[in-house]
Short mmCIF file of C-alpha atoms in Angstrom, two decimals:
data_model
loop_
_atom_site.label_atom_id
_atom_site.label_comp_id
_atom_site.label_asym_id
_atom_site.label_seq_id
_atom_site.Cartn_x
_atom_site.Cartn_y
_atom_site.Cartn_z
CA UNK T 30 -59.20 38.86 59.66
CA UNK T 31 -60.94 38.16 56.64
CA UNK T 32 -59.15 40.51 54.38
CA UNK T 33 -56.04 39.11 55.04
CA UNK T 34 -56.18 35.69 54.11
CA UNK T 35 -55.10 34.13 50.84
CA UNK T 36 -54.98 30.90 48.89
CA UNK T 37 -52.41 29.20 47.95
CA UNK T 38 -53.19 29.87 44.23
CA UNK T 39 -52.93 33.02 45.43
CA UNK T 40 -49.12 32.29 47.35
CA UNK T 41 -47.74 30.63 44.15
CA UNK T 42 -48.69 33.78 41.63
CA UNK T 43 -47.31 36.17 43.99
CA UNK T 44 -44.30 34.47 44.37
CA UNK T 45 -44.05 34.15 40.53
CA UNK T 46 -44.10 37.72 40.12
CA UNK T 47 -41.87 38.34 42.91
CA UNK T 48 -39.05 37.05 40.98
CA UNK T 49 -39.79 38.31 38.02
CA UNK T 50 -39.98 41.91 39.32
CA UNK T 51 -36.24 43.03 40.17
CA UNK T 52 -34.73 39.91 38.39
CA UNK T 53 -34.17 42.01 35.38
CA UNK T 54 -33.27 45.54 36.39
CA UNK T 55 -29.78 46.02 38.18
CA UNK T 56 -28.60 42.39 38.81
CA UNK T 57 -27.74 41.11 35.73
CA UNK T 58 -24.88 44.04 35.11
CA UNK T 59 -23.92 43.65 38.56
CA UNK T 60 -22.89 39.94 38.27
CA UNK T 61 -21.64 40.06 34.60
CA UNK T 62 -18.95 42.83 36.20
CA UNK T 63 -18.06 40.06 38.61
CA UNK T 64 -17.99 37.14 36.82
CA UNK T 65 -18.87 37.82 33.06
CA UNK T 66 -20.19 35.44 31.20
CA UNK T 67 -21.09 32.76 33.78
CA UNK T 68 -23.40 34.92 35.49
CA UNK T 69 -26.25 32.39 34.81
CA UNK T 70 -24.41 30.26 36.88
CA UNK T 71 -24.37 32.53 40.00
CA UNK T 72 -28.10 32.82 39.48
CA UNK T 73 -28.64 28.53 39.42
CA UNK T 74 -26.72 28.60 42.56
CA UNK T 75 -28.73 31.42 44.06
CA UNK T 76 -32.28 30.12 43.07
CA UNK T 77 -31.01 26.29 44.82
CA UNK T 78 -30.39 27.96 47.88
CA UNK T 79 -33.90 29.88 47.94
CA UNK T 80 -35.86 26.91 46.73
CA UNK T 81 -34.26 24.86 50.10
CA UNK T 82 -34.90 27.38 51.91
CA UNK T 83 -38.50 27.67 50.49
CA UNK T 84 -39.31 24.29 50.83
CA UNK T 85 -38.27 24.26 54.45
CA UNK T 86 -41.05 27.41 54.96
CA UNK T 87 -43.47 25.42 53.26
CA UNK T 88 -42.73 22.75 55.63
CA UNK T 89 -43.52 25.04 58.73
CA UNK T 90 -46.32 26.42 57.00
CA UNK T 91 -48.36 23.13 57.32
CA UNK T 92 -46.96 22.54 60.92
CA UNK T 93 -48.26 25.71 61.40
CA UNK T 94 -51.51 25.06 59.75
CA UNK T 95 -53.72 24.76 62.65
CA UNK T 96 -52.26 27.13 65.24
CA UNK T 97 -52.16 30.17 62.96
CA UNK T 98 -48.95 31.53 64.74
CA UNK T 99 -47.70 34.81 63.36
CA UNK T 100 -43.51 34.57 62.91
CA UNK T 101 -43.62 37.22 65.87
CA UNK T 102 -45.07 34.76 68.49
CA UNK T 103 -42.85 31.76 66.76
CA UNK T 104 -39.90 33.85 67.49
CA UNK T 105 -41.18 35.31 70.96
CA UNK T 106 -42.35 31.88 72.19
CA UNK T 107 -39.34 30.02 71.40
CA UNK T 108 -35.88 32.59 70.85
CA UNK T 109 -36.93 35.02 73.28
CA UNK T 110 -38.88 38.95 73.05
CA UNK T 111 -35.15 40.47 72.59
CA UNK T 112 -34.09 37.82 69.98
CA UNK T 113 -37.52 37.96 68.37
CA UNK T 114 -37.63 42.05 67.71
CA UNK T 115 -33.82 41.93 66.62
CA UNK T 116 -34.83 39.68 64.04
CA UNK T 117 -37.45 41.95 62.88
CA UNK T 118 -35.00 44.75 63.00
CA UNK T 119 -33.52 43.16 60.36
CA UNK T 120 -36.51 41.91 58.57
CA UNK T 121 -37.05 45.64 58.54
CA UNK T 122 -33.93 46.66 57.29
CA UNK T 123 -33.61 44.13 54.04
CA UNK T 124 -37.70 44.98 53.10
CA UNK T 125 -36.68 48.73 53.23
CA UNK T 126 -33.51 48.58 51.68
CA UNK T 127 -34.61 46.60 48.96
CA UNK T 128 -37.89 48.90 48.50
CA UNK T 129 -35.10 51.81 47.72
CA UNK T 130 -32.77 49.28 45.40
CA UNK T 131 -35.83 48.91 43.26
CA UNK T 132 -37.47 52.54 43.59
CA UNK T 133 -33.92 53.23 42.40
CA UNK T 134 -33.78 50.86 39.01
CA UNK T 135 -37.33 51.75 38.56
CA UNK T 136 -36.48 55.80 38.28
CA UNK T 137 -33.29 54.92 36.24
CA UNK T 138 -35.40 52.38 34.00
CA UNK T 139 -38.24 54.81 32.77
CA UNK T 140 -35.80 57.93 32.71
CA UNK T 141 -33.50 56.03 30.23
CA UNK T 142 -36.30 53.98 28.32
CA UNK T 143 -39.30 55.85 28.52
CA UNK T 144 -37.35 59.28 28.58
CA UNK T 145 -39.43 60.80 31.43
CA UNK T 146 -37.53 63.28 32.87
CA UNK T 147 -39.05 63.80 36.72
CA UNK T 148 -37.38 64.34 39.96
CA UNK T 149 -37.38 61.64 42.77
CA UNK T 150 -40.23 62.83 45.04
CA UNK T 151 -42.79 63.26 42.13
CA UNK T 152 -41.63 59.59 41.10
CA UNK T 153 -41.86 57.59 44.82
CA UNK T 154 -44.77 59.23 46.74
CA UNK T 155 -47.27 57.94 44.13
CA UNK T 156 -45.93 54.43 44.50
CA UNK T 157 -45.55 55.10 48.14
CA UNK T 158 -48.83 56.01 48.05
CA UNK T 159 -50.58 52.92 46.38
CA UNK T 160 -48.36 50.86 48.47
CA UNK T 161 -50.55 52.63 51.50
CA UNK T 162 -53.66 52.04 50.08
CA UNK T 163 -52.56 48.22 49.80
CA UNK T 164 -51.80 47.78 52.86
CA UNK T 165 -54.90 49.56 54.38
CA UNK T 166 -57.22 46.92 51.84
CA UNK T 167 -55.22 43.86 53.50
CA UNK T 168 -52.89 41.61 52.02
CA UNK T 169 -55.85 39.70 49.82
CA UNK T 170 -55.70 43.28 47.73
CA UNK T 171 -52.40 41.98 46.96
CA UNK T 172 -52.95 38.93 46.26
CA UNK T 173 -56.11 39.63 44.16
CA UNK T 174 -53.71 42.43 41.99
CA UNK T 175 -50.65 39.45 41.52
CA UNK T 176 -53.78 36.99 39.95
CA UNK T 177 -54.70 39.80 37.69
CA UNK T 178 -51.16 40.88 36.59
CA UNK T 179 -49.73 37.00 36.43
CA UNK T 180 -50.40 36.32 32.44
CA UNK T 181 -49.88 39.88 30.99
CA UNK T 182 -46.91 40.02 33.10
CA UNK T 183 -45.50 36.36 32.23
CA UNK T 184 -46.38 36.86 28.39
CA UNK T 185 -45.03 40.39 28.53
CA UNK T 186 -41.30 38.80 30.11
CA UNK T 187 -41.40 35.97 27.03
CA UNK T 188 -42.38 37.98 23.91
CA UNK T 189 -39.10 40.44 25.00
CA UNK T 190 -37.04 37.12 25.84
CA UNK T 191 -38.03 34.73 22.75
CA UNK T 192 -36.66 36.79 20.08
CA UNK T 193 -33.30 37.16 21.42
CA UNK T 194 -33.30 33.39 23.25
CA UNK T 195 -33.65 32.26 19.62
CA UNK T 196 -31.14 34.90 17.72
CA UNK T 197 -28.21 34.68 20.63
CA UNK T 198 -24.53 33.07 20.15
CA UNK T 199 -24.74 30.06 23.10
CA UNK T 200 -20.83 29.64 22.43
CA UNK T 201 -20.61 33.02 23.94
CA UNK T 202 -21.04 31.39 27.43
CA UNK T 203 -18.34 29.07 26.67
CA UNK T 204 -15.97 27.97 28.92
CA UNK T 205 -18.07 26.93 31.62
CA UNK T 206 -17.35 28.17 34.89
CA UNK T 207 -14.25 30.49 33.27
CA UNK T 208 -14.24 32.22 36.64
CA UNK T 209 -13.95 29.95 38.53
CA UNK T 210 -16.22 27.85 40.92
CA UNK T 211 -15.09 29.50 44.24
CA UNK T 212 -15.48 33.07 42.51
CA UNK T 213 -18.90 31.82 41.33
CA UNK T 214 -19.83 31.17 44.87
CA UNK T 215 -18.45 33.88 46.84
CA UNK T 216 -20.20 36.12 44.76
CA UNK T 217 -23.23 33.92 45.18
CA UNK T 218 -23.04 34.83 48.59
CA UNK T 219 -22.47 38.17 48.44
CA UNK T 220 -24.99 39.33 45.99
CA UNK T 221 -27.80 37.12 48.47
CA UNK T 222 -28.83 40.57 48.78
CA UNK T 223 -30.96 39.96 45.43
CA UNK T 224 -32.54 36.88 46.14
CA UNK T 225 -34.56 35.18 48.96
CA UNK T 226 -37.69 36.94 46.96
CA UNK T 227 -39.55 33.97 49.74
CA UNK T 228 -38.97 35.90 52.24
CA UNK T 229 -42.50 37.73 52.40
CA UNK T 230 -44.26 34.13 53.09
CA UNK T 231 -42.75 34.66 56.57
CA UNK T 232 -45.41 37.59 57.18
CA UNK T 233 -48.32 35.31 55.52
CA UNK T 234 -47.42 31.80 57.21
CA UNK T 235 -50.82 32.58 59.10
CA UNK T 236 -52.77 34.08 56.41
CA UNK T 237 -52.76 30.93 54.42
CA UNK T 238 -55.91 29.18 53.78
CA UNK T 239 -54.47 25.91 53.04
CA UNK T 240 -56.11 22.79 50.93
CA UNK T 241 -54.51 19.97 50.34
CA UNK T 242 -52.04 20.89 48.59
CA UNK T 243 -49.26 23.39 49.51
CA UNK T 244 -45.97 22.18 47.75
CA UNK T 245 -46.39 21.32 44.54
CA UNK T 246 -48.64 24.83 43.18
CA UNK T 247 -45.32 26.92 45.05
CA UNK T 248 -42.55 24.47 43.68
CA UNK T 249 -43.62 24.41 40.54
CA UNK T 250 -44.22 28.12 40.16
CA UNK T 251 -40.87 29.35 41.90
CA UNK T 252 -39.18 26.55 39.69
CA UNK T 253 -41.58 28.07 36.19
CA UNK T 254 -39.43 31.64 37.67
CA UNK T 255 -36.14 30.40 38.45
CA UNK T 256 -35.59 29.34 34.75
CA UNK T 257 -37.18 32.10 32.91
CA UNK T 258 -34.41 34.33 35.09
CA UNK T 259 -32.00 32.16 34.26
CA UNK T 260 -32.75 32.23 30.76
CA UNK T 261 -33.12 35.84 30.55
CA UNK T 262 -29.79 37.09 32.04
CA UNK T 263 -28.41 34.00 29.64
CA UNK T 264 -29.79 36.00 26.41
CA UNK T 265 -28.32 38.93 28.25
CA UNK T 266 -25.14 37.89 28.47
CA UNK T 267 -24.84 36.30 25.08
CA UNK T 268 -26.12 39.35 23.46
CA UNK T 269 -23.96 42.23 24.52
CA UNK T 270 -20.93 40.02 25.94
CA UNK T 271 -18.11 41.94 27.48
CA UNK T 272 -20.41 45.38 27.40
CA UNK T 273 -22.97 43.54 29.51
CA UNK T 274 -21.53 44.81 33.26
CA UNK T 275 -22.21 48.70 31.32
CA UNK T 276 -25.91 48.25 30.72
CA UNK T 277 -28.24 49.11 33.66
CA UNK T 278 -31.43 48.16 33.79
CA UNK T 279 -30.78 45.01 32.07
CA UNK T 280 -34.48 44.58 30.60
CA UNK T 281 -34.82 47.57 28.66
CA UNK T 282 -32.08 46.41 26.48
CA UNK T 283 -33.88 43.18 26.28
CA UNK T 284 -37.05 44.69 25.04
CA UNK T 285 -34.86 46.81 22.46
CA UNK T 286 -32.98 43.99 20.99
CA UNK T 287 -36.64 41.84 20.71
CA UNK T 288 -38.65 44.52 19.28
CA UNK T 289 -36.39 46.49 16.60
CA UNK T 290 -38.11 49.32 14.69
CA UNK T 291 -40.35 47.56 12.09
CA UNK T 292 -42.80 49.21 9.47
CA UNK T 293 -45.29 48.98 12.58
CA UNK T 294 -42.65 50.72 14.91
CA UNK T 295 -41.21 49.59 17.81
CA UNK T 296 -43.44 47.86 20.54
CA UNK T 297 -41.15 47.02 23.53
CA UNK T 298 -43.05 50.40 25.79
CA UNK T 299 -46.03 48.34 25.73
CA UNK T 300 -44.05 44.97 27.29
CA UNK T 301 -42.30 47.28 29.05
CA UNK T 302 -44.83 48.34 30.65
CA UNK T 303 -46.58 45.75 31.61
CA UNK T 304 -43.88 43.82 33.08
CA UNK T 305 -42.80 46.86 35.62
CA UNK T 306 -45.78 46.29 37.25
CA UNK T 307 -44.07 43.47 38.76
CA UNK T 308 -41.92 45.74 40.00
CA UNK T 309 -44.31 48.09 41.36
CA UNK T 310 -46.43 45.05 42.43
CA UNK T 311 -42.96 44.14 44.39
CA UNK T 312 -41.82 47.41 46.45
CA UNK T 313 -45.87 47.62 47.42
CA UNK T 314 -45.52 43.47 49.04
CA UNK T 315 -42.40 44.81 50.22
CA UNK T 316 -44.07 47.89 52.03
CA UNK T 317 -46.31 45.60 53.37
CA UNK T 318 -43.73 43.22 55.25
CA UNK T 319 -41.72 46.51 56.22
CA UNK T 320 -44.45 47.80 58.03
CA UNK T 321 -45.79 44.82 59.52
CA UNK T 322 -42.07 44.38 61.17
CA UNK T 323 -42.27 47.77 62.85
CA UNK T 324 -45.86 46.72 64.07
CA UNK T 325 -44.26 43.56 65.71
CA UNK T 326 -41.20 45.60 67.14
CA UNK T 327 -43.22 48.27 68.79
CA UNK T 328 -46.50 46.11 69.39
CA UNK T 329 -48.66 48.44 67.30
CA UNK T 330 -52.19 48.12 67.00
CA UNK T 331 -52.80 46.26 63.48
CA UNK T 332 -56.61 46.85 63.27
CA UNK T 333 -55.67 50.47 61.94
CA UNK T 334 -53.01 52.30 60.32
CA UNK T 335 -50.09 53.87 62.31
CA UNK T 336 -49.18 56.90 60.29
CA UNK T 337 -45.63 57.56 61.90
CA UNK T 338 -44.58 53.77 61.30
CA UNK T 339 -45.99 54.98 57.61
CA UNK T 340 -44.17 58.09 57.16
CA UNK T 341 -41.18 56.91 58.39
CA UNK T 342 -41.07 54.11 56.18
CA UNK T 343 -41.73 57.05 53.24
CA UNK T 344 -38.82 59.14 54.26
CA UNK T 345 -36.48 56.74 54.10
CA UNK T 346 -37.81 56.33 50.32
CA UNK T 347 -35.88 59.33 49.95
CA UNK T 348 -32.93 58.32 50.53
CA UNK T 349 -31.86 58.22 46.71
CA UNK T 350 -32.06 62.02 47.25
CA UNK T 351 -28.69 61.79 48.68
CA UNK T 352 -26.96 58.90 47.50
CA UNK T 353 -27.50 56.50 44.53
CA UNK T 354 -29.43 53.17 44.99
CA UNK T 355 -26.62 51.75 43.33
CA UNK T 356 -24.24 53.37 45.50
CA UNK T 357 -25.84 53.01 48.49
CA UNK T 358 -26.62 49.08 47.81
CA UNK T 359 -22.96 48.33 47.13
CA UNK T 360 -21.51 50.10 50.82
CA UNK T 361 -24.62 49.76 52.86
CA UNK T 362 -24.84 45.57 51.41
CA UNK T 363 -21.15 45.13 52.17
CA UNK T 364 -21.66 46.04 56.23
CA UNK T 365 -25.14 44.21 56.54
CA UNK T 366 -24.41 40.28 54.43
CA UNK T 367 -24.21 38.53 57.63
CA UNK T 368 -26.95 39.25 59.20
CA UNK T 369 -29.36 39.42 56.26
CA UNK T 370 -27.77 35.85 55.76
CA UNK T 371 -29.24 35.26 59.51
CA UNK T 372 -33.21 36.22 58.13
CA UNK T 373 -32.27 34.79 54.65
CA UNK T 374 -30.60 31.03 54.74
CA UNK T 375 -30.51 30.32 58.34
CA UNK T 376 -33.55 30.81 60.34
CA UNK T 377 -35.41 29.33 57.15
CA UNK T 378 -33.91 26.15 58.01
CA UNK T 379 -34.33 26.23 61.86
CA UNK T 380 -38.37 27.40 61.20
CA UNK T 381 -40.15 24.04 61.05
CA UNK T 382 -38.67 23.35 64.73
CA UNK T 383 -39.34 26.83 65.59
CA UNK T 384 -42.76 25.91 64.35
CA UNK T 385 -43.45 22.92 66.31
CA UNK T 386 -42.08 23.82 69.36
CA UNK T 387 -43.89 26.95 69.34
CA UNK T 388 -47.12 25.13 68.33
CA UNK T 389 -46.76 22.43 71.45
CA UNK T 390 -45.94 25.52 73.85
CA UNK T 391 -48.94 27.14 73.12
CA UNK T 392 -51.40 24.17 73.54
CA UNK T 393 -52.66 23.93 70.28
CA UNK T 394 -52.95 27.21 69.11
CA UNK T 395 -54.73 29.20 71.65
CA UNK T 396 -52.59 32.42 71.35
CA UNK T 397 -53.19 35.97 70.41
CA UNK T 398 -52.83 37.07 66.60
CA UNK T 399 -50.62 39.84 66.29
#
């Protein structure tokens, strides 16, 4: 369908803001508790595994390119139907945990910053709700939103980093790699959980109207995102040192330290602001994927709305109700690794042959869009 197609343009800004919405909230405390200081290296690592894996999507996108094959079909055509729908179990799993990781920061970030003092439900079902409306417009509503948001959002994430990128101590991430390369990686691994922000192109590989170029508008921009991360938890870090693993969302003490309380007061709401969009912009893409994986699994109708699929993916929204996102994150993460590690660094890699073989299977592309 019409409504569901994109540009690449399109791909590459979505992708941008992707990383930029979640980058800042929770993570950067998290990894300065596990390895202080060289948390900027845990990120690098993190960002070269996602950009391989990236690149090796990109690669089945253009096998892909005249077939159209949803990831569904790839997976039912070539692993299997019982292989195929336990991989969307899971795809279903990490979109809807991670919708209630960021829900989570979210509440925390404009309860501690902004001082608004509501209770969950008040605070999800509206973003619940636009996420709805999204995904009844199509995914080019999305799209369309990310190409409006990408410059306010990028200039809103560099006025709160300059200040502090040009005021911060560098010697305070010296020694290099104090804790240690394996302890680096290992908790590369284990906080995966946080990256892999690619892993929506798997729902759009056939929704892609591509041109002649596919890799270098993507590259560049997840490369332009990877270093203005990196950069960010660095001023982090240097800023508030050994008190860094305390400080949760990470941003809002960003925007503090940048802004100060001048003769024109303080103006870090307004950048603020604009940059959780990315955030909100992220749990809606999020949504999106989520339900499309229980419309795979069950083989629901995609021309319409399925408002169970819907409200169950709502309820379990509410699961910060019970237990902290935080909380929850850290024990439900520490079961599910490996196989979010299946959806996040392997089949990536296996996708272009998954691609091709699926492609010659079906003669060409004659196959039925799900």
């Amino acid at each position: 369908m019409d409504k569901e197609r994109v540009t690449v343009g399109q791909l590459a800004l979505m992708l941008m803001l992707v990383i930029a919405g979640g980058k800042f909230l929770g993570l950067p405390g998290i990894l300065a508790g596990n390895v202080g200081h060289d948390s900027w290296l845990v990120l690098c690592v993190g960002f070269v595994a996602d950009g391989i894996c990236l690149c090796f999507l990109l690669w089945a996108m253009r096998i892909n390119r005249s077939a159209c094959l949803p990831v569904n079909l790839v997976l039912d055509v070539t692993l299997g139907k019982v292989v195929s729908k336990i991989i969307m179990c899971i795809f279903f799993l990490v979109f809807t945990s991670r919708m209630i990781v960021l829900l989570g920061s979210c509440y925390k970030m404009f309860a501690v910053t902004f001082d608004v003092n509501t209770n969950w439900v008040l605070f999800a079902l509206p973003v619940a709700a636009v996420s709805v409306f999204a995904l009844a417009r199509g995914f080019t509503s999305i799209a369309r939103v990310s190409q409006l948001l990408f410059v306010p959002v990028t200039l809103s994430v560099l006025a709160m980093v300059a200040n502090p990128l040009v005021s911060s101590q560098w010697t305070g991430l010296l020694p290099v790699a104090e804790a240690g390369w394996d302890n680096i990686l290992v908790t590369a691994l284990r906080q995966g959980y946080w990256f892999s922000d690619y892993l929506f192109v798997y729902f759009v590989l056939d929704k892609v109207r591509m041109g002649k170029r596919l890799f270098g508008p993507v590259i560049s921009v997840f490369v332009a995102g990877a270093v203005i991360t990196v950069l960010t938890n660095i001023v982090f870090v240097t800023l508030y040192g050994s008190f860094a693993e305390h400080f949760d969302p990470a941003m809002s003490k960003l925007g503090v330290f940048s802004s100060g309380a001048g003769a024109s007061g303080r103006w870090d709401w307004l950048t603020l602001s604009l940059w959780v969009t990315s955030v909100l912009l992220k749990i809606t893409l999020f949504f999106y994927c989520a339900y499309k994986s229980l419309e795979k699994i069950f083989g629901l109708r995609h021309d319409k709305i399925n408002l169970i699929a819907v409200t169950v993916i709502v309820l379990l929204t509410m699961l910060p109700m019970v237990v902290s996102s935080r909380t929850f994150a850290e024990s439900f993460l520490a079961y599910a690794v490996v196989p979010f590690a299946l959806v996040q660094y392997v089949l990536p890699l296996l996708y272009p042959l998954l691609n091709k073989i699926a492609v010659d299977k079906t003669s060409g592309g004659v196959h039925e869009r799900a």
